[in-house]
Amino acid sequence: MSNHHDNLSSDNLENDDAFLERELGLAARGIELVKLEGRVFLRFSGEVQYEGLRVPYRLVPARGVLAKPSKWRKMDLLARRELVEERTDQKDLQRLHLEAEEFVRDIAEDADQFGWDPMLFLDVLDELETSEPAEYVFQRISQRLTHAVEREEEERHAART
């Protein structure tokens, strides 16, 4: 007779992760435990309100990537629980929210200078399915805005000549 724990199947691992999510109340705190793109990571959800804008987000915090799936599978439930608890404390949630607020403010102000709807750039914060930490997502969106500004300036210059 084989011991149930000697033969950890992916179903058991999924059950352990679902148990962890329930036990730690992650969903109620706007936190998801996700496996995607060869990573196991945490994604925090929230909303920034700025000058009438309501910008929902689902972002991976700086310390949100937990492990590669192979390493995650080798960790026992207690080790996984400790790691998730360590990375989901209130300071981590607040830090990401402050970073998101600052980013939304900057993008909204820059977009406003050109009369653009900032949500053209910001709506992706709630739609992205990526394991990249928020800082990289912010960089990509900032680059999109910078390129749009450059194109607008080129078009204005071309119209004058």
JSON list of C-alpha atoms in Angstrom, two decimals:
[
{"chain": "A", "resi": 1, "resn": "MET", "atom": "CA", "xyz": [0.00, 0.00, 0.00]},
{"chain": "A", "resi": 2, "resn": "SER", "atom": "CA", "xyz": [1.52, 3.32, -1.01]},
{"chain": "A", "resi": 3, "resn": "ASN", "atom": "CA", "xyz": [1.46, 6.34, 1.20]},
{"chain": "A", "resi": 4, "resn": "HIS", "atom": "CA", "xyz": [-0.65, 9.19, -0.23]},
{"chain": "A", "resi": 5, "resn": "HIS", "atom": "CA", "xyz": [2.14, 11.76, 0.34]},
{"chain": "A", "resi": 6, "resn": "ASP", "atom": "CA", "xyz": [4.81, 9.64, -1.33]},
{"chain": "A", "resi": 7, "resn": "ASN", "atom": "CA", "xyz": [3.02, 9.96, -4.63]},
{"chain": "A", "resi": 8, "resn": "LEU", "atom": "CA", "xyz": [2.31, 13.68, -4.98]},
{"chain": "A", "resi": 9, "resn": "SER", "atom": "CA", "xyz": [0.30, 14.17, -8.12]},
{"chain": "A", "resi": 10, "resn": "SER", "atom": "CA", "xyz": [-0.38, 17.51, -9.72]},
{"chain": "A", "resi": 11, "resn": "ASP", "atom": "CA", "xyz": [-3.95, 17.16, -8.40]},
{"chain": "A", "resi": 12, "resn": "ASN", "atom": "CA", "xyz": [-2.63, 16.97, -4.85]},
{"chain": "A", "resi": 13, "resn": "LEU", "atom": "CA", "xyz": [-0.41, 19.99, -5.48]},
{"chain": "A", "resi": 14, "resn": "GLU", "atom": "CA", "xyz": [-3.38, 21.92, -6.88]},
{"chain": "A", "resi": 15, "resn": "ASN", "atom": "CA", "xyz": [-5.43, 20.89, -3.84]},
{"chain": "A", "resi": 16, "resn": "ASP", "atom": "CA", "xyz": [-2.61, 22.07, -1.54]},
{"chain": "A", "resi": 17, "resn": "ASP", "atom": "CA", "xyz": [-2.45, 25.41, -3.35]},
{"chain": "A", "resi": 18, "resn": "ALA", "atom": "CA", "xyz": [-6.23, 25.81, -3.23]},
{"chain": "A", "resi": 19, "resn": "PHE", "atom": "CA", "xyz": [-6.10, 24.96, 0.48]},
{"chain": "A", "resi": 20, "resn": "LEU", "atom": "CA", "xyz": [-3.36, 27.58, 0.97]},
{"chain": "A", "resi": 21, "resn": "GLU", "atom": "CA", "xyz": [-5.39, 30.20, -0.85]},
{"chain": "A", "resi": 22, "resn": "ARG", "atom": "CA", "xyz": [-8.44, 29.50, 1.33]},
{"chain": "A", "resi": 23, "resn": "GLU", "atom": "CA", "xyz": [-6.47, 29.13, 4.56]},
{"chain": "A", "resi": 24, "resn": "LEU", "atom": "CA", "xyz": [-4.64, 32.44, 4.09]},
{"chain": "A", "resi": 25, "resn": "GLY", "atom": "CA", "xyz": [-7.73, 34.26, 2.80]},
{"chain": "A", "resi": 26, "resn": "LEU", "atom": "CA", "xyz": [-5.92, 35.40, -0.33]},
{"chain": "A", "resi": 27, "resn": "ALA", "atom": "CA", "xyz": [-9.00, 36.03, -2.50]},
{"chain": "A", "resi": 28, "resn": "ALA", "atom": "CA", "xyz": [-10.62, 38.19, 0.18]},
{"chain": "A", "resi": 29, "resn": "ARG", "atom": "CA", "xyz": [-7.46, 40.32, 0.22]},
{"chain": "A", "resi": 30, "resn": "GLY", "atom": "CA", "xyz": [-7.34, 40.63, -3.58]},
{"chain": "A", "resi": 31, "resn": "ILE", "atom": "CA", "xyz": [-4.44, 38.21, -4.01]},
{"chain": "A", "resi": 32, "resn": "GLU", "atom": "CA", "xyz": [-4.15, 35.35, -6.50]},
{"chain": "A", "resi": 33, "resn": "LEU", "atom": "CA", "xyz": [-1.64, 32.49, -6.47]},
{"chain": "A", "resi": 34, "resn": "VAL", "atom": "CA", "xyz": [-0.88, 31.96, -10.18]},
{"chain": "A", "resi": 35, "resn": "LYS", "atom": "CA", "xyz": [1.14, 29.50, -12.25]},
{"chain": "A", "resi": 36, "resn": "LEU", "atom": "CA", "xyz": [1.99, 30.96, -15.67]},
{"chain": "A", "resi": 37, "resn": "GLU", "atom": "CA", "xyz": [4.98, 31.48, -17.97]},
{"chain": "A", "resi": 38, "resn": "GLY", "atom": "CA", "xyz": [7.16, 29.02, -16.05]},
{"chain": "A", "resi": 39, "resn": "ARG", "atom": "CA", "xyz": [6.69, 30.83, -12.74]},
{"chain": "A", "resi": 40, "resn": "VAL", "atom": "CA", "xyz": [4.61, 30.57, -9.59]},
{"chain": "A", "resi": 41, "resn": "PHE", "atom": "CA", "xyz": [3.73, 34.07, -8.46]},
{"chain": "A", "resi": 42, "resn": "LEU", "atom": "CA", "xyz": [1.34, 36.29, -6.55]},
{"chain": "A", "resi": 43, "resn": "ARG", "atom": "CA", "xyz": [-0.86, 38.84, -8.28]},
{"chain": "A", "resi": 44, "resn": "PHE", "atom": "CA", "xyz": [-2.46, 41.63, -6.25]},
{"chain": "A", "resi": 45, "resn": "SER", "atom": "CA", "xyz": [-5.69, 43.33, -7.29]},
{"chain": "A", "resi": 46, "resn": "GLY", "atom": "CA", "xyz": [-6.78, 46.81, -6.37]},
{"chain": "A", "resi": 47, "resn": "GLU", "atom": "CA", "xyz": [-8.03, 50.08, -7.73]},
{"chain": "A", "resi": 48, "resn": "VAL", "atom": "CA", "xyz": [-6.50, 53.53, -8.00]},
{"chain": "A", "resi": 49, "resn": "GLN", "atom": "CA", "xyz": [-8.76, 56.56, -8.02]},
{"chain": "A", "resi": 50, "resn": "TYR", "atom": "CA", "xyz": [-7.29, 59.74, -9.44]},
{"chain": "A", "resi": 51, "resn": "GLU", "atom": "CA", "xyz": [-9.17, 62.87, -10.55]},
{"chain": "A", "resi": 52, "resn": "GLY", "atom": "CA", "xyz": [-12.32, 60.99, -11.49]},
{"chain": "A", "resi": 53, "resn": "LEU", "atom": "CA", "xyz": [-10.49, 58.03, -12.98]},
{"chain": "A", "resi": 54, "resn": "ARG", "atom": "CA", "xyz": [-11.08, 54.58, -11.56]},
{"chain": "A", "resi": 55, "resn": "VAL", "atom": "CA", "xyz": [-8.19, 52.36, -12.62]},
{"chain": "A", "resi": 56, "resn": "PRO", "atom": "CA", "xyz": [-8.44, 48.71, -11.56]},
{"chain": "A", "resi": 57, "resn": "TYR", "atom": "CA", "xyz": [-5.21, 46.73, -11.55]},
{"chain": "A", "resi": 58, "resn": "ARG", "atom": "CA", "xyz": [-3.98, 43.15, -11.26]},
{"chain": "A", "resi": 59, "resn": "LEU", "atom": "CA", "xyz": [-0.21, 43.33, -10.81]},
{"chain": "A", "resi": 60, "resn": "VAL", "atom": "CA", "xyz": [2.69, 41.24, -9.60]},
{"chain": "A", "resi": 61, "resn": "PRO", "atom": "CA", "xyz": [4.58, 43.02, -6.80]},
{"chain": "A", "resi": 62, "resn": "ALA", "atom": "CA", "xyz": [8.38, 43.25, -6.79]},
{"chain": "A", "resi": 63, "resn": "ARG", "atom": "CA", "xyz": [8.62, 40.23, -4.46]},
{"chain": "A", "resi": 64, "resn": "GLY", "atom": "CA", "xyz": [5.68, 38.44, -6.06]},
{"chain": "A", "resi": 65, "resn": "VAL", "atom": "CA", "xyz": [7.53, 35.78, -8.06]},
{"chain": "A", "resi": 66, "resn": "LEU", "atom": "CA", "xyz": [7.82, 32.82, -5.67]},
{"chain": "A", "resi": 67, "resn": "ALA", "atom": "CA", "xyz": [9.54, 30.03, -7.60]},
{"chain": "A", "resi": 68, "resn": "LYS", "atom": "CA", "xyz": [9.76, 28.01, -10.77]},
{"chain": "A", "resi": 69, "resn": "PRO", "atom": "CA", "xyz": [7.11, 25.28, -10.88]},
{"chain": "A", "resi": 70, "resn": "SER", "atom": "CA", "xyz": [9.71, 22.52, -10.38]},
{"chain": "A", "resi": 71, "resn": "LYS", "atom": "CA", "xyz": [11.01, 24.15, -7.20]},
{"chain": "A", "resi": 72, "resn": "TRP", "atom": "CA", "xyz": [7.46, 24.90, -6.01]},
{"chain": "A", "resi": 73, "resn": "ARG", "atom": "CA", "xyz": [6.50, 21.22, -6.40]},
{"chain": "A", "resi": 74, "resn": "LYS", "atom": "CA", "xyz": [9.47, 20.18, -4.24]},
{"chain": "A", "resi": 75, "resn": "MET", "atom": "CA", "xyz": [8.48, 22.52, -1.40]},
{"chain": "A", "resi": 76, "resn": "ASP", "atom": "CA", "xyz": [6.25, 21.04, 1.27]},
{"chain": "A", "resi": 77, "resn": "LEU", "atom": "CA", "xyz": [2.99, 22.74, 2.19]},
{"chain": "A", "resi": 78, "resn": "LEU", "atom": "CA", "xyz": [4.46, 24.46, 5.25]},
{"chain": "A", "resi": 79, "resn": "ALA", "atom": "CA", "xyz": [7.36, 25.95, 3.26]},
{"chain": "A", "resi": 80, "resn": "ARG", "atom": "CA", "xyz": [4.96, 27.19, 0.58]},
{"chain": "A", "resi": 81, "resn": "ARG", "atom": "CA", "xyz": [2.68, 28.66, 3.23]},
{"chain": "A", "resi": 82, "resn": "GLU", "atom": "CA", "xyz": [5.55, 30.50, 4.94]},
{"chain": "A", "resi": 83, "resn": "LEU", "atom": "CA", "xyz": [6.74, 31.93, 1.62]},
{"chain": "A", "resi": 84, "resn": "VAL", "atom": "CA", "xyz": [3.26, 33.10, 0.63]},
{"chain": "A", "resi": 85, "resn": "GLU", "atom": "CA", "xyz": [2.67, 34.64, 4.08]},
{"chain": "A", "resi": 86, "resn": "GLU", "atom": "CA", "xyz": [6.03, 36.43, 3.93]},
{"chain": "A", "resi": 87, "resn": "ARG", "atom": "CA", "xyz": [5.23, 37.94, 0.52]},
{"chain": "A", "resi": 88, "resn": "THR", "atom": "CA", "xyz": [1.63, 38.95, 1.20]},
{"chain": "A", "resi": 89, "resn": "ASP", "atom": "CA", "xyz": [1.86, 41.07, 4.30]},
{"chain": "A", "resi": 90, "resn": "GLN", "atom": "CA", "xyz": [0.10, 44.41, 4.49]},
{"chain": "A", "resi": 91, "resn": "LYS", "atom": "CA", "xyz": [3.32, 46.32, 3.68]},
{"chain": "A", "resi": 92, "resn": "ASP", "atom": "CA", "xyz": [3.61, 44.51, 0.33]},
{"chain": "A", "resi": 93, "resn": "LEU", "atom": "CA", "xyz": [-0.01, 45.34, -0.55]},
{"chain": "A", "resi": 94, "resn": "GLN", "atom": "CA", "xyz": [0.45, 48.99, 0.45]},
{"chain": "A", "resi": 95, "resn": "ARG", "atom": "CA", "xyz": [3.76, 49.34, -1.39]},
{"chain": "A", "resi": 96, "resn": "LEU", "atom": "CA", "xyz": [2.27, 48.06, -4.66]},
{"chain": "A", "resi": 97, "resn": "HIS", "atom": "CA", "xyz": [-0.79, 50.28, -4.26]},
{"chain": "A", "resi": 98, "resn": "LEU", "atom": "CA", "xyz": [1.39, 53.38, -3.72]},
{"chain": "A", "resi": 99, "resn": "GLU", "atom": "CA", "xyz": [3.48, 52.48, -6.79]},
{"chain": "A", "resi": 100, "resn": "ALA", "atom": "CA", "xyz": [0.29, 52.03, -8.83]},
{"chain": "A", "resi": 101, "resn": "GLU", "atom": "CA", "xyz": [-1.08, 55.38, -7.59]},
{"chain": "A", "resi": 102, "resn": "GLU", "atom": "CA", "xyz": [2.11, 57.19, -8.57]},
{"chain": "A", "resi": 103, "resn": "PHE", "atom": "CA", "xyz": [2.18, 55.51, -11.96]},
{"chain": "A", "resi": 104, "resn": "VAL", "atom": "CA", "xyz": [-1.49, 56.28, -12.70]},
{"chain": "A", "resi": 105, "resn": "ARG", "atom": "CA", "xyz": [-0.98, 59.92, -11.71]},
{"chain": "A", "resi": 106, "resn": "ASP", "atom": "CA", "xyz": [2.09, 60.27, -13.97]},
{"chain": "A", "resi": 107, "resn": "ILE", "atom": "CA", "xyz": [0.44, 58.63, -16.99]},
{"chain": "A", "resi": 108, "resn": "ALA", "atom": "CA", "xyz": [-2.81, 60.57, -16.51]},
{"chain": "A", "resi": 109, "resn": "GLU", "atom": "CA", "xyz": [-0.96, 63.89, -16.34]},
{"chain": "A", "resi": 110, "resn": "ASP", "atom": "CA", "xyz": [1.22, 63.09, -19.37]},
{"chain": "A", "resi": 111, "resn": "ALA", "atom": "CA", "xyz": [-1.75, 61.88, -21.44]},
{"chain": "A", "resi": 112, "resn": "ASP", "atom": "CA", "xyz": [-3.76, 64.95, -20.43]},
{"chain": "A", "resi": 113, "resn": "GLN", "atom": "CA", "xyz": [-1.10, 67.24, -21.90]},
{"chain": "A", "resi": 114, "resn": "PHE", "atom": "CA", "xyz": [-1.98, 65.85, -25.33]},
{"chain": "A", "resi": 115, "resn": "GLY", "atom": "CA", "xyz": [-5.72, 65.64, -24.74]},
{"chain": "A", "resi": 116, "resn": "TRP", "atom": "CA", "xyz": [-5.66, 61.83, -24.68]},
{"chain": "A", "resi": 117, "resn": "ASP", "atom": "CA", "xyz": [-7.79, 59.58, -22.54]},
{"chain": "A", "resi": 118, "resn": "PRO", "atom": "CA", "xyz": [-5.32, 58.07, -20.03]},
{"chain": "A", "resi": 119, "resn": "MET", "atom": "CA", "xyz": [-7.37, 54.86, -19.95]},
{"chain": "A", "resi": 120, "resn": "LEU", "atom": "CA", "xyz": [-6.06, 54.11, -23.46]},
{"chain": "A", "resi": 121, "resn": "PHE", "atom": "CA", "xyz": [-2.80, 53.35, -21.66]},
{"chain": "A", "resi": 122, "resn": "LEU", "atom": "CA", "xyz": [-4.01, 52.36, -18.20]},
{"chain": "A", "resi": 123, "resn": "ASP", "atom": "CA", "xyz": [-6.77, 49.84, -18.92]},
{"chain": "A", "resi": 124, "resn": "VAL", "atom": "CA", "xyz": [-4.15, 47.17, -19.55]},
{"chain": "A", "resi": 125, "resn": "LEU", "atom": "CA", "xyz": [-3.27, 47.19, -15.82]},
{"chain": "A", "resi": 126, "resn": "ASP", "atom": "CA", "xyz": [-6.35, 45.06, -15.18]},
{"chain": "A", "resi": 127, "resn": "GLU", "atom": "CA", "xyz": [-6.14, 42.92, -18.31]},
{"chain": "A", "resi": 128, "resn": "LEU", "atom": "CA", "xyz": [-2.55, 41.75, -18.55]},
{"chain": "A", "resi": 129, "resn": "GLU", "atom": "CA", "xyz": [-1.87, 38.07, -18.03]},
{"chain": "A", "resi": 130, "resn": "THR", "atom": "CA", "xyz": [1.83, 38.18, -17.22]},
{"chain": "A", "resi": 131, "resn": "SER", "atom": "CA", "xyz": [4.21, 37.06, -14.52]},
{"chain": "A", "resi": 132, "resn": "GLU", "atom": "CA", "xyz": [6.35, 40.17, -14.94]},
{"chain": "A", "resi": 133, "resn": "PRO", "atom": "CA", "xyz": [6.59, 42.38, -11.85]},
{"chain": "A", "resi": 134, "resn": "ALA", "atom": "CA", "xyz": [4.69, 45.68, -11.93]},
{"chain": "A", "resi": 135, "resn": "GLU", "atom": "CA", "xyz": [7.80, 47.80, -12.54]},
{"chain": "A", "resi": 136, "resn": "TYR", "atom": "CA", "xyz": [8.29, 46.13, -15.95]},
{"chain": "A", "resi": 137, "resn": "VAL", "atom": "CA", "xyz": [4.62, 46.55, -16.83]},
{"chain": "A", "resi": 138, "resn": "PHE", "atom": "CA", "xyz": [4.88, 50.23, -15.87]},
{"chain": "A", "resi": 139, "resn": "GLN", "atom": "CA", "xyz": [8.00, 50.63, -18.04]},
{"chain": "A", "resi": 140, "resn": "ARG", "atom": "CA", "xyz": [6.25, 49.11, -21.07]},
{"chain": "A", "resi": 141, "resn": "ILE", "atom": "CA", "xyz": [3.20, 51.34, -20.69]},
{"chain": "A", "resi": 142, "resn": "SER", "atom": "CA", "xyz": [5.43, 54.41, -20.23]},
{"chain": "A", "resi": 143, "resn": "GLN", "atom": "CA", "xyz": [7.27, 53.47, -23.42]},
{"chain": "A", "resi": 144, "resn": "ARG", "atom": "CA", "xyz": [3.95, 53.20, -25.28]},
{"chain": "A", "resi": 145, "resn": "LEU", "atom": "CA", "xyz": [3.03, 56.70, -24.12]},
{"chain": "A", "resi": 146, "resn": "THR", "atom": "CA", "xyz": [6.48, 58.06, -25.01]},
{"chain": "A", "resi": 147, "resn": "HIS", "atom": "CA", "xyz": [6.22, 56.58, -28.52]},
{"chain": "A", "resi": 148, "resn": "ALA", "atom": "CA", "xyz": [2.73, 58.02, -28.94]},
{"chain": "A", "resi": 149, "resn": "VAL", "atom": "CA", "xyz": [4.03, 61.45, -27.90]},
{"chain": "A", "resi": 150, "resn": "GLU", "atom": "CA", "xyz": [6.92, 61.17, -30.36]},
{"chain": "A", "resi": 151, "resn": "ARG", "atom": "CA", "xyz": [4.54, 60.22, -33.20]},
{"chain": "A", "resi": 152, "resn": "GLU", "atom": "CA", "xyz": [2.23, 63.11, -32.31]},
{"chain": "A", "resi": 153, "resn": "GLU", "atom": "CA", "xyz": [5.15, 65.57, -32.32]},
{"chain": "A", "resi": 154, "resn": "GLU", "atom": "CA", "xyz": [6.39, 64.20, -35.66]},
{"chain": "A", "resi": 155, "resn": "GLU", "atom": "CA", "xyz": [2.91, 64.60, -37.16]},
{"chain": "A", "resi": 156, "resn": "ARG", "atom": "CA", "xyz": [2.65, 68.17, -35.85]},
{"chain": "A", "resi": 157, "resn": "HIS", "atom": "CA", "xyz": [6.08, 68.98, -37.27]},
{"chain": "A", "resi": 158, "resn": "ALA", "atom": "CA", "xyz": [5.20, 67.41, -40.62]},
{"chain": "A", "resi": 159, "resn": "ALA", "atom": "CA", "xyz": [1.95, 69.38, -40.76]},
{"chain": "A", "resi": 160, "resn": "ARG", "atom": "CA", "xyz": [3.88, 72.63, -40.30]},
{"chain": "A", "resi": 161, "resn": "THR", "atom": "CA", "xyz": [6.31, 71.93, -43.13]}
]
